[in-house]
Short mmCIF file of C-alpha atoms and ligand atoms in Angstrom, two decimals:
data_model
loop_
_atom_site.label_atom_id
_atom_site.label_comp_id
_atom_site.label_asym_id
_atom_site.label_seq_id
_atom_site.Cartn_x
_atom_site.Cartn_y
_atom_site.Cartn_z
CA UNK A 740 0.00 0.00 0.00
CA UNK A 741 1.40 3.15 -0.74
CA UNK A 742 2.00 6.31 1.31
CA UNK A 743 -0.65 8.33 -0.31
CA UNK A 744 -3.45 5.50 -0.22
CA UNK A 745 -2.90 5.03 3.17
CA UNK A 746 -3.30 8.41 4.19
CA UNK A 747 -6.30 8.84 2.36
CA UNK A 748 -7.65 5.80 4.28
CA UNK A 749 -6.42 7.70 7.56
CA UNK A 750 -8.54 10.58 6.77
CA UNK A 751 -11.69 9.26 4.89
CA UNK A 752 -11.73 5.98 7.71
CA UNK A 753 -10.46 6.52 11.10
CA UNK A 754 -12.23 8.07 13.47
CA UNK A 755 -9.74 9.62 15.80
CA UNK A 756 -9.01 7.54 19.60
CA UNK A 757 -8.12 10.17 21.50
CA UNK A 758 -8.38 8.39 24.68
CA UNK A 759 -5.14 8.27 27.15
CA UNK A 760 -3.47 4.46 27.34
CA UNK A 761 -0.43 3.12 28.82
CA UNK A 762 2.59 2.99 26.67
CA UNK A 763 3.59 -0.95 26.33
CA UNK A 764 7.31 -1.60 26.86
CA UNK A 765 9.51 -0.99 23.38
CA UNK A 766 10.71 -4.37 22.27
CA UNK A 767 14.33 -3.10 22.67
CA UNK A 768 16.63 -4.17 25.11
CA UNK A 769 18.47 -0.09 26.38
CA UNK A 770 20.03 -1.77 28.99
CA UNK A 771 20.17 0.38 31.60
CA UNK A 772 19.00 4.20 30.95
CA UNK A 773 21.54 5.76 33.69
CA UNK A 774 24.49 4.68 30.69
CA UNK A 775 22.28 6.76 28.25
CA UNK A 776 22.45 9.17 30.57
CA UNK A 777 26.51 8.90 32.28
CA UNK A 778 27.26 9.56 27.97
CA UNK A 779 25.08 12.54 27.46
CA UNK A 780 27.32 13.93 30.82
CA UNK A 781 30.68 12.99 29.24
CA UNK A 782 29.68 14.90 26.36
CA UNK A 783 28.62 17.68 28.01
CA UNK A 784 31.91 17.61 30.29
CA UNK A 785 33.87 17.74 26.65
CA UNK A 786 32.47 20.17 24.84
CA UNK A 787 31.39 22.33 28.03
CA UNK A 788 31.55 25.69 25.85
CA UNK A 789 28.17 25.27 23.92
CA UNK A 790 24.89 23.64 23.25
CA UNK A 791 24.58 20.02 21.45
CA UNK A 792 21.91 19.46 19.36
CA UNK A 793 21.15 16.16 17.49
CA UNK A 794 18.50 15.35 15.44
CA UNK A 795 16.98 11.72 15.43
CA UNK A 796 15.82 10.04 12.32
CA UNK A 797 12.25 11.37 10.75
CA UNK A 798 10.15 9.04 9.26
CA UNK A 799 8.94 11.33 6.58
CA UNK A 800 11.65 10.38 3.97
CA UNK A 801 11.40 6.69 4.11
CA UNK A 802 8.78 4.09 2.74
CA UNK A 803 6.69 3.65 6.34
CA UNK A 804 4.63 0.62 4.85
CA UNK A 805 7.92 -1.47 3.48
CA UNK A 806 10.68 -0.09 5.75
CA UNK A 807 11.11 -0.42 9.11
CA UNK A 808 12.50 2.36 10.91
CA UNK A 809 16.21 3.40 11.88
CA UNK A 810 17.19 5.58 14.00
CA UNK A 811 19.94 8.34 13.67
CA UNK A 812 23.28 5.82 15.56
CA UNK A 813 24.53 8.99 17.17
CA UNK A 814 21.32 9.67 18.46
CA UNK A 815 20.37 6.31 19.63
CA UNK A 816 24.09 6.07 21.26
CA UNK A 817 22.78 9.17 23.37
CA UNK A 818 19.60 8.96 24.18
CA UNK A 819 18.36 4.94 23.61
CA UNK A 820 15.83 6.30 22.22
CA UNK A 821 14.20 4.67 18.98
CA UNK A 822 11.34 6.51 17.58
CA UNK A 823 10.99 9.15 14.91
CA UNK A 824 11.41 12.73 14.90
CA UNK A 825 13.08 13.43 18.24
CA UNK A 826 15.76 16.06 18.96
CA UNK A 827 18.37 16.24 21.97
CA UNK A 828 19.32 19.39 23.68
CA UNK A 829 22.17 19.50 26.05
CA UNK A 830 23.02 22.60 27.80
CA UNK A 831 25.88 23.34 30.49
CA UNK A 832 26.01 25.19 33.17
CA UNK A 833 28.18 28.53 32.74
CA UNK A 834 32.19 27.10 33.10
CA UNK A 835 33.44 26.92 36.62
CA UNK A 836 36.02 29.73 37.32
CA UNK A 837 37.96 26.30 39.26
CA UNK A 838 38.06 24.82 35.44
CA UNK A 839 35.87 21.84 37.08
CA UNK A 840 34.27 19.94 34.22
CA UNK A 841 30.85 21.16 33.08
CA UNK A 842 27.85 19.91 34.31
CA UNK A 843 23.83 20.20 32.94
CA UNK A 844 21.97 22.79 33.06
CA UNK A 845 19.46 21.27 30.58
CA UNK A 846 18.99 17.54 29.48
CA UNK A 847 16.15 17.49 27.02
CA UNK A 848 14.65 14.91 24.93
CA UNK A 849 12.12 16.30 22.51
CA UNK A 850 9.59 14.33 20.94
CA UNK A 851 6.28 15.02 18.71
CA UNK A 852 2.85 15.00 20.34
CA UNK A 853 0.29 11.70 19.88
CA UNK A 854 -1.02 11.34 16.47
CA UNK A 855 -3.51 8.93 17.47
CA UNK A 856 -4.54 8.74 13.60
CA UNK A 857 -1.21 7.38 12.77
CA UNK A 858 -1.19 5.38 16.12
CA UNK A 859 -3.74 3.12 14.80
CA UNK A 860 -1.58 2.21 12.18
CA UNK A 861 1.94 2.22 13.69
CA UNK A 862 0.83 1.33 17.63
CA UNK A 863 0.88 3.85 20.54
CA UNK A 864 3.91 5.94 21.17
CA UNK A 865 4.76 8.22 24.00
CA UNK A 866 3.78 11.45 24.08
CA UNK A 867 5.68 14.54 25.61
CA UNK A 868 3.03 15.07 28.75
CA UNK A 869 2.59 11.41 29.29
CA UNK A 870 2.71 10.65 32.89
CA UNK A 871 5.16 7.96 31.75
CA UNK A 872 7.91 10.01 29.57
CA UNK A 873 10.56 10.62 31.99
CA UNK A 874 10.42 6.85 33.72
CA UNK A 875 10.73 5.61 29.98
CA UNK A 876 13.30 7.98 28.60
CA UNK A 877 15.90 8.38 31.06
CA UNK A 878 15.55 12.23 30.79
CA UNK A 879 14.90 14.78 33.46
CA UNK A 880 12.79 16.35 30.91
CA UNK A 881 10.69 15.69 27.65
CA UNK A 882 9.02 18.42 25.91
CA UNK A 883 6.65 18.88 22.44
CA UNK A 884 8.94 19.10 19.61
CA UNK A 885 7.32 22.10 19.18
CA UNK A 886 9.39 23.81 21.57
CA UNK A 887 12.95 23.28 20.42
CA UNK A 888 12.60 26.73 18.71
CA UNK A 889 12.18 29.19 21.77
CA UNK A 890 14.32 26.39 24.34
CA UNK A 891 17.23 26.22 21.58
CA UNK A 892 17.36 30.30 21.54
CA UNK A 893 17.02 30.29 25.05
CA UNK A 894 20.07 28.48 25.30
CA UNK A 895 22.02 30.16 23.13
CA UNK A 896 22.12 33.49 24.90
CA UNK A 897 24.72 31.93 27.72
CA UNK A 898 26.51 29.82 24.47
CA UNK A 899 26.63 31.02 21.59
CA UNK A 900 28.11 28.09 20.13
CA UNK A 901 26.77 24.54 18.75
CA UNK A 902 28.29 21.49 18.56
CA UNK A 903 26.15 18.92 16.45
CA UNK A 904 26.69 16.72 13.59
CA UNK A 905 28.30 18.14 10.49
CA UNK A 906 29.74 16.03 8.64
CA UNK A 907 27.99 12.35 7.59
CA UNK A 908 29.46 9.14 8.62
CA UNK A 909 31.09 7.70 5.79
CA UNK A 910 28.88 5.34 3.88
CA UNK A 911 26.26 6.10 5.90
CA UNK A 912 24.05 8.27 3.35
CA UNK A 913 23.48 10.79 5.91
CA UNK A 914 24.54 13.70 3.32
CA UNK A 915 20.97 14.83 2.97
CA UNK A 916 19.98 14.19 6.77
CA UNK A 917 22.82 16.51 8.00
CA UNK A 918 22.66 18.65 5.27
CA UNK A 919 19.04 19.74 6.40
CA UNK A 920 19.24 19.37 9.53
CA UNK A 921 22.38 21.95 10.08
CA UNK A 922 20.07 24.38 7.81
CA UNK A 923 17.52 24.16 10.09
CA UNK A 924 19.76 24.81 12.84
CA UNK A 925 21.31 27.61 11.24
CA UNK A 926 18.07 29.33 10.24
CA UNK A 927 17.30 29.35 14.04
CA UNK A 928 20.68 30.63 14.98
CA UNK A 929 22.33 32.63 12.23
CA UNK A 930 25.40 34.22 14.66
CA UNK A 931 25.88 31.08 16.34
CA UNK A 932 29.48 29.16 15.29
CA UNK A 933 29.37 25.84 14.70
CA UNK A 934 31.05 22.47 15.45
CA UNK A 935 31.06 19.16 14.98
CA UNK A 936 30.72 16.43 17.45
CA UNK A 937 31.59 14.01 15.45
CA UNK A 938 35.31 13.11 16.55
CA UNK A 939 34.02 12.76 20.31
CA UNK A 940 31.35 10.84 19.74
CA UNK A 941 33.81 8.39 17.61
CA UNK A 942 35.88 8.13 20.80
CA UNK A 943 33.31 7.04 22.77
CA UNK A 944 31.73 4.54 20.33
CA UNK A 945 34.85 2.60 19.87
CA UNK A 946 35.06 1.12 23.51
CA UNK A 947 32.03 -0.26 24.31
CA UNK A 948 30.34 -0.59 27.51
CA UNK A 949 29.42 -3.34 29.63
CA UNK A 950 26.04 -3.00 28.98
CA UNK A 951 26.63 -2.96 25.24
CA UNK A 952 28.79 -5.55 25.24
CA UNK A 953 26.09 -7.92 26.53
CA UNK A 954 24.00 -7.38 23.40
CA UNK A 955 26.84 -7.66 21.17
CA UNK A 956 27.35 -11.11 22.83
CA UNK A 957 23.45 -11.64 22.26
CA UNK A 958 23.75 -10.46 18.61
CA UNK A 959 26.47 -12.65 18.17
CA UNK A 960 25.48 -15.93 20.00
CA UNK A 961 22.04 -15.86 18.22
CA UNK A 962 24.21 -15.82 14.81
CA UNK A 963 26.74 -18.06 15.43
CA UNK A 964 23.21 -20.16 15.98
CA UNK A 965 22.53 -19.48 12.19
CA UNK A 966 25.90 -20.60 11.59
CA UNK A 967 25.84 -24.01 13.44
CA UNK A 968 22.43 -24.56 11.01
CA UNK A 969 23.81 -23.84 7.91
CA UNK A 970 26.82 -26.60 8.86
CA UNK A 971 24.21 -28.77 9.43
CA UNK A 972 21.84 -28.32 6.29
CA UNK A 973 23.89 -27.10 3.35
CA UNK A 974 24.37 -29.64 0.86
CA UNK A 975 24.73 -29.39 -3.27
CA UNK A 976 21.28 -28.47 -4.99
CA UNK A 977 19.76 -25.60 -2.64
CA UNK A 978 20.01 -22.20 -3.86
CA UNK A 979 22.00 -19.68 -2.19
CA UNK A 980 18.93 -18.09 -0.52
CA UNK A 981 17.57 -21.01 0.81
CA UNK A 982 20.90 -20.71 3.63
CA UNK A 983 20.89 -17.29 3.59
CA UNK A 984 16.60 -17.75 4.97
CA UNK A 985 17.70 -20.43 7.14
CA UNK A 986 20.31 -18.18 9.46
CA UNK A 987 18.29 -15.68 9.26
CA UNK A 988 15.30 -18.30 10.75
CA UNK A 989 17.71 -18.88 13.49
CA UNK A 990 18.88 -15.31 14.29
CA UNK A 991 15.42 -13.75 14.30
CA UNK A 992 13.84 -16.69 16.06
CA UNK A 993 16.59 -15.72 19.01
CA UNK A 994 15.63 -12.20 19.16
CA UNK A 995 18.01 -10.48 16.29
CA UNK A 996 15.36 -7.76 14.56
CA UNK A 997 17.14 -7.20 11.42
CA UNK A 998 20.22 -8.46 9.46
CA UNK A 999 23.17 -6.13 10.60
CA UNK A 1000 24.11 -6.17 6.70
CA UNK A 1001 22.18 -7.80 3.79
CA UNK A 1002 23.16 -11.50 3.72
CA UNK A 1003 26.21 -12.64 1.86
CA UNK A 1004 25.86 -16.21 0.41
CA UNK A 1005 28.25 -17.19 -2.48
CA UNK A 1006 28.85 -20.03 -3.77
CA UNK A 1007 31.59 -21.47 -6.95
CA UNK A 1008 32.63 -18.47 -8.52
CA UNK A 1009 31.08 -16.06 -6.05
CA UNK A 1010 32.61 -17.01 -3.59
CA UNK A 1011 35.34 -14.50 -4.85
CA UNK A 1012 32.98 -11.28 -4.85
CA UNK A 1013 33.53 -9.68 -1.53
CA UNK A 1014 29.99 -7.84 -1.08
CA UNK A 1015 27.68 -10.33 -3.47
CA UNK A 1016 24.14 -10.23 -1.82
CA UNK A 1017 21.91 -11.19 -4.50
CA UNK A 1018 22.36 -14.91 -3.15
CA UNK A 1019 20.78 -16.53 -6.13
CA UNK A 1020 22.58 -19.14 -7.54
CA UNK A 1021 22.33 -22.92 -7.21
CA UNK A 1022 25.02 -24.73 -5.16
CA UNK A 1023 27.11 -27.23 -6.91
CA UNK A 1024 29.27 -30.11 -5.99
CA UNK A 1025 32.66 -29.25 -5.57
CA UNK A 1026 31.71 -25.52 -4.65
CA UNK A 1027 32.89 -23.98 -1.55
CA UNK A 1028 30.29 -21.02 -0.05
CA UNK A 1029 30.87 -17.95 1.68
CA UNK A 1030 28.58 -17.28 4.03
CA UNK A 1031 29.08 -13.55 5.80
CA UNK A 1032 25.70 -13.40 7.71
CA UNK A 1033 24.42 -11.97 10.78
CA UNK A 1034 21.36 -10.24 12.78
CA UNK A 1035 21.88 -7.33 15.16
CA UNK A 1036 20.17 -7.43 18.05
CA UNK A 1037 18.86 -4.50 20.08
CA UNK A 1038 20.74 -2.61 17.84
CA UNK A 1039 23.56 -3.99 18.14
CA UNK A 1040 25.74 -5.91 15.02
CA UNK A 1041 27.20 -8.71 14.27
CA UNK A 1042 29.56 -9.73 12.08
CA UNK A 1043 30.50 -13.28 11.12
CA UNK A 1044 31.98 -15.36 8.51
CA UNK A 1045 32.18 -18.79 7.40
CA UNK A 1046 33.43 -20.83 4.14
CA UNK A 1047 32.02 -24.02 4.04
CA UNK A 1048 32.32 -26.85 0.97
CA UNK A 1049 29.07 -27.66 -0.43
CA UNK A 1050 30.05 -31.48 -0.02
CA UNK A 1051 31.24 -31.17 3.02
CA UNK A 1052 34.61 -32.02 2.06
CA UNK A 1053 37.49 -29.40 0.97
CA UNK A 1054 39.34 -30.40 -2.12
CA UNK A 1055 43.69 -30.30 -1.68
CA UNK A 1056 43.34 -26.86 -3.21
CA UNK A 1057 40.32 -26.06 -1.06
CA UNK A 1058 41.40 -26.86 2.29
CA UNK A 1059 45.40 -25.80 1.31
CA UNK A 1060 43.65 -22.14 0.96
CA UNK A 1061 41.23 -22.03 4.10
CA UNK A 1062 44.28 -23.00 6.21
CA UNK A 1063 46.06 -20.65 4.99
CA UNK A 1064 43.17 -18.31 5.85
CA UNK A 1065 42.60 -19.61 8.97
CA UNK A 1066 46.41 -19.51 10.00
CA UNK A 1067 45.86 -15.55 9.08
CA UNK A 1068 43.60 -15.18 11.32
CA UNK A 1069 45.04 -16.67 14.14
CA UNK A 1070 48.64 -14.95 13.52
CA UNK A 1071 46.61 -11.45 13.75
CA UNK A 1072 44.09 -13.07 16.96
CA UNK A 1073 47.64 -13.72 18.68
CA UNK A 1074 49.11 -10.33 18.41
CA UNK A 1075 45.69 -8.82 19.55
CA UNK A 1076 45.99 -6.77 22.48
CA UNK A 1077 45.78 -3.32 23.97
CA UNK A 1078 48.28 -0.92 22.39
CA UNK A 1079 48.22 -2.33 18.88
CA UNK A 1080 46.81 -0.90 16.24
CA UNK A 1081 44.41 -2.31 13.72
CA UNK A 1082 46.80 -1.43 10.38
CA UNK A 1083 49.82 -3.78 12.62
CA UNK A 1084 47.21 -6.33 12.58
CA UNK A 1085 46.66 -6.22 9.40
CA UNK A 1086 50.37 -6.27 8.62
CA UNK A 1087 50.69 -9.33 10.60
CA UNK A 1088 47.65 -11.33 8.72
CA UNK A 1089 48.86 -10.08 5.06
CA UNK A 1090 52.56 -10.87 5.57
CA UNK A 1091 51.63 -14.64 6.63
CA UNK A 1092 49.63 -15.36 3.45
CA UNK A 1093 52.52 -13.65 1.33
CA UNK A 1094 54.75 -15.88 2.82
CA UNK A 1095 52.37 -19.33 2.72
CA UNK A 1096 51.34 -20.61 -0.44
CA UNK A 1097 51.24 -19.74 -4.17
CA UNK A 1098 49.23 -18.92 -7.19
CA UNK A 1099 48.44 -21.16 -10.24
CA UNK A 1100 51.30 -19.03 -11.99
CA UNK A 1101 53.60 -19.40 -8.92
CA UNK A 1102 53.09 -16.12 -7.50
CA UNK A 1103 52.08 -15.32 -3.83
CA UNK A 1104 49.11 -14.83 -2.32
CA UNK A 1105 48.60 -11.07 -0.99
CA UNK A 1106 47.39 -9.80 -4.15
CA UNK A 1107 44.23 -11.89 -3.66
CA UNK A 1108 43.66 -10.20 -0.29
CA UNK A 1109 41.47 -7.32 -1.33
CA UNK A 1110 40.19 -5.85 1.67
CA UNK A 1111 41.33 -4.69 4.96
CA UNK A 1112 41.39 -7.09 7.72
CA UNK A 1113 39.66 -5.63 10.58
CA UNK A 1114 36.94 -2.96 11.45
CA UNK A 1115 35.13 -1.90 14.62
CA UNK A 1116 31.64 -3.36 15.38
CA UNK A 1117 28.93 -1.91 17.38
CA UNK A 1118 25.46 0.12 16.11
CA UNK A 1119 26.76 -0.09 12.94
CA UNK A 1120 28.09 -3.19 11.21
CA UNK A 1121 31.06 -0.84 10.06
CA UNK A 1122 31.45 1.48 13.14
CA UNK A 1123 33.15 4.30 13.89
CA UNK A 1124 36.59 3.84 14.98
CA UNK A 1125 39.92 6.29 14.73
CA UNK A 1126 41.47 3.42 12.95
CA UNK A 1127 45.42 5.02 13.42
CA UNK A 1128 44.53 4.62 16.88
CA UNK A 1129 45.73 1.52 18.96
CA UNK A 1130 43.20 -0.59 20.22
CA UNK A 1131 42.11 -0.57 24.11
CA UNK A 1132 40.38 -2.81 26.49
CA UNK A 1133 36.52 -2.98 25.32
CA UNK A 1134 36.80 -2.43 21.81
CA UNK A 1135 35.34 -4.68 19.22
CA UNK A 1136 36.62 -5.54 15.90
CA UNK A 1137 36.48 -7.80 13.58
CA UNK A 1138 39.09 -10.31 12.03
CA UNK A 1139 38.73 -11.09 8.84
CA UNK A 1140 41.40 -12.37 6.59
CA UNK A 1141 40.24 -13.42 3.05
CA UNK A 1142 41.82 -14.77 -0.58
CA UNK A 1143 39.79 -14.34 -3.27
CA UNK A 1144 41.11 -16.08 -7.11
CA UNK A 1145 38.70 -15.88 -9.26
CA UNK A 1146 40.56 -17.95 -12.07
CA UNK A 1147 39.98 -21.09 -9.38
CA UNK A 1148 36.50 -19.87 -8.48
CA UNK A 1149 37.78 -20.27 -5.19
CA UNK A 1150 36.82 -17.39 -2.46
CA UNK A 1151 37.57 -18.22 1.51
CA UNK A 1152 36.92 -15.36 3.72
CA UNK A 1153 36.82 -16.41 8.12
CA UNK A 1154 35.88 -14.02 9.96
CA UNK A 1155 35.15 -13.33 13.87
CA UNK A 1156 34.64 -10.88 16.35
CA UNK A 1157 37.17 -9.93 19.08
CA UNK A 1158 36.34 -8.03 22.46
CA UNK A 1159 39.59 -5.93 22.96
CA UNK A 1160 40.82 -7.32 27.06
CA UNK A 1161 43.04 -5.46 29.49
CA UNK A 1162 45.28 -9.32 28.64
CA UNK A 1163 44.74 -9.82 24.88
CA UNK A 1164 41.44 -10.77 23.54
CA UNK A 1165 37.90 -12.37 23.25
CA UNK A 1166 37.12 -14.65 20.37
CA UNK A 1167 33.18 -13.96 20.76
CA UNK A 1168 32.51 -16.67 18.58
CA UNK A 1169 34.28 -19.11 19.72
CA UNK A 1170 31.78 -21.97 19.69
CA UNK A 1171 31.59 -21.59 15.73
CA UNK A 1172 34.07 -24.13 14.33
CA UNK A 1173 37.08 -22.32 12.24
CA UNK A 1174 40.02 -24.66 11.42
CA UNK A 1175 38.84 -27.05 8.15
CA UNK A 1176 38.57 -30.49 10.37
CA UNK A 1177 36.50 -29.27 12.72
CA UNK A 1178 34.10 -27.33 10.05
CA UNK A 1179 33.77 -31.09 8.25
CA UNK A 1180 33.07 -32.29 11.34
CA UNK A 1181 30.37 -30.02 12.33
CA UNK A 1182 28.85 -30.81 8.90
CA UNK A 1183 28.93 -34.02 9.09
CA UNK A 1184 26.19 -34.28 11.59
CA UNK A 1185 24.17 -33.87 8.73
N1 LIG B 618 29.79 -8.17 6.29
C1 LIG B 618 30.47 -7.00 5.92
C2 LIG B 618 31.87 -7.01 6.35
O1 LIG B 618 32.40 -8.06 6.63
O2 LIG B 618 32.50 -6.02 6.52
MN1 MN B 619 33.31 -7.40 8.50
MN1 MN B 620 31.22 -9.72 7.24
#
């Protein structure tokens, strides 16, 4: 149905409930809203000079009836807060002569008023005067979206300065979003200066927090669960899609709401194209398949990746590659700790398949490792890290060597998540078999 139907059917059909009713419980696990709340402070002790303002995700831009909605990360990360059209206003108290770090002076969460036409199609949401809006945001005070206009000017008399979001995440397709939404601000305060919160906000994604970490192990454990299936099931003759629906069964049926990236199932040749999602292709004999797939749960991603043979047998060549893959991966796991960065890692992995194992034409192997090995892992699949950096306790990352020839139509990629430890680090998937015996094994329970 599309957008315009549907609101015709709003108008010509509902009759408008405007009676007051409890707010059920969101379906999201926040954890608990005090961290929500212990982040918006540490931002407000940073950038103690001015005003943040974020903007949350509208709903206006995006098909309502075939697309389920996401919020803005850096707006989630600060408020846990999940539905449309919201906006965050933080506001210090004047500096301390002492130079003690800032504290609040305002902690807002603005939200729009009940629609209770649109309720009836989308279910109840809280409304700024609801008797339950502080208890279920975390915030000393939520206010009609209304007033951000005269609050925001307000504010700026003591600070004339703004630090929001001004530049997009990269591939994140937030041009338009921040383009419009620093507009706006600046149409409300032309004399104000500007600055970007970007770079702090990065910081305090990277290392994640206890509370965060427990989803992430969620996220992961309901995936590796996906994993463990497709071991178990995959044989010669089912189409690529057929495993992708089956770990995606098992994710979702454990609580994951959404794939953390569209589903990567290649098999034969495409098991050489790093990003191939269209998943359509029947699996043959003597294939092996890549299979990068994952749910994110409560937000949170995963990230996980394993190459099994369709027979569930590696060929010479076959299993002479994935141990060669594997033995990547655990050169870089072994040199994992706090202090390194993630480019040393990938040193570590490229330099042991250059020096293990050859082409067809005799040459080595690092040319056929396309990609980088590692990225950080949280509200995004591909999260915000300052990758030059070394890695500390609580960080999550990925490790994910890969060789790719197509000319053998033979593509391994393993790939697992690591918690960053004050001592090394976490394999968070470690239940998943990785070396090539224990994969056969595993699939051999067919
Ligand atoms: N699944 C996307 C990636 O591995 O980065
Ligand atoms: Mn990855
Ligand atoms: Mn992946």
């Amino acid at each position: 149905m599309n957008r315009v139907i549907k609101n015709g059917l709003r108008a010509g059909i509902l009759i408008a409930a405007c009676f007051a009713m409890a707010v059920p419980t969101l379906a999201w696990d926040k954890g608990n809203l005090a961290d929500y709340h212990q982040r918006r402070e540490r931002i407000v002790h940073s950038t103690g000079d001015g005003v943040v303002v974020l903007f949350g995700f509208s709903e206006d831009e995006i098909a309502v009836s075939t697309v389920e909605f996401r919020q803005n990360e850096m707006f989630y990360y600060l408020t846990g807060w999940n539905q449309p059209d919201a906006i965050l206003l933080l506001v210090p108290k004047p500096p301390h002569a002492n130079g003690q770090p800032s504290e609040f002076d305002k902690e807002i969460l603005f939200i729009p008023p009940h629609d209770y036409r649109a309720e009836k199609w989308r279910g109840p949401k809280l409304g700024p005067d609801d008797p339950e809006a502080k208890s279920q945001t975390g915030f000393p005070t939520v206010l009609n979206k209304a007033l951000f206009p005269s609050v925001f000017h307000e504010a700026l008399k003591s600070f004339p300065v703004v630090y929001t979001e001004l530049t997009p995440q990269p591939e994140s397709g937030e041009d338009h979003f921040i383009e419009t939404s620093v507009a706006q601000l600046k149409t409300l305060a032309p004399m104000a200066s500007f600055r970007d919160i970007r770079a702090q906000l990065t910081r305090m994604r990277a290392v994640k927090s206890p509370g965060e970490i427990a989803l992430m192990r969620k996220a992961v454990d309901a995936s590796v669960e996906g994993h463990l299936a497709a071991m178990k099931t995959l044989k010669p003759g089912m189409m690529e899609y057929e495993v992708a629906a089956r770990m995606e069964y098992e994710y979702r049926r454990r609580g994951c709401e959404w794939p953390s990236y569209p589903p990567i199932v290649g098999s034969g040749f495409y098991s050489t194209v790093l990003h191939y999602d269209e998943d359509s292709r029947p699996i043959q004999d003597g294939d092996v398949v890549v299979m990068d797939v994952a749910g994110s749960y409560s937000g949170y991603a995963s990230d996980i990746t394993r190459t099994l043979p369709a027979n569930g047998h590696f060929t010479e060549r076959q299993r002479e590659i994935y141990t060669l893959v594997y033995g990547a991966q655990e050169a870089a796991l072994g040199a994992a700790k706090p202090g390194v960065t993630v480019g040393e890692l990938n040193k570590i992995a490229r330099d042991y398949i250059n020096s293990h194992g050859k082409d067809q034409h005799g040459q080595t192997l690092g040319q056929y490792f396309i990609h980088g090995l590692s990225h950080s892992v949280g509200l995004n699949v591909h999260d915000p890290m300052e990758y030059s950096q070394p890695v500390e306790p609580g960080m999550v990352i990925t490790l994910e060597p890969g060789i790719y020839i197509p000319e053998e139509k033979l593509g391994v990629r393993i790939e697992d998540m690591i918690l960053i430890t004050p001592e090394g680090a976490e394999l968070l998937s470690k239940r998943l078999p990785r070396q090539a015996d224990d994969v056969e094994r595993a699939m051999a329970s067919r």
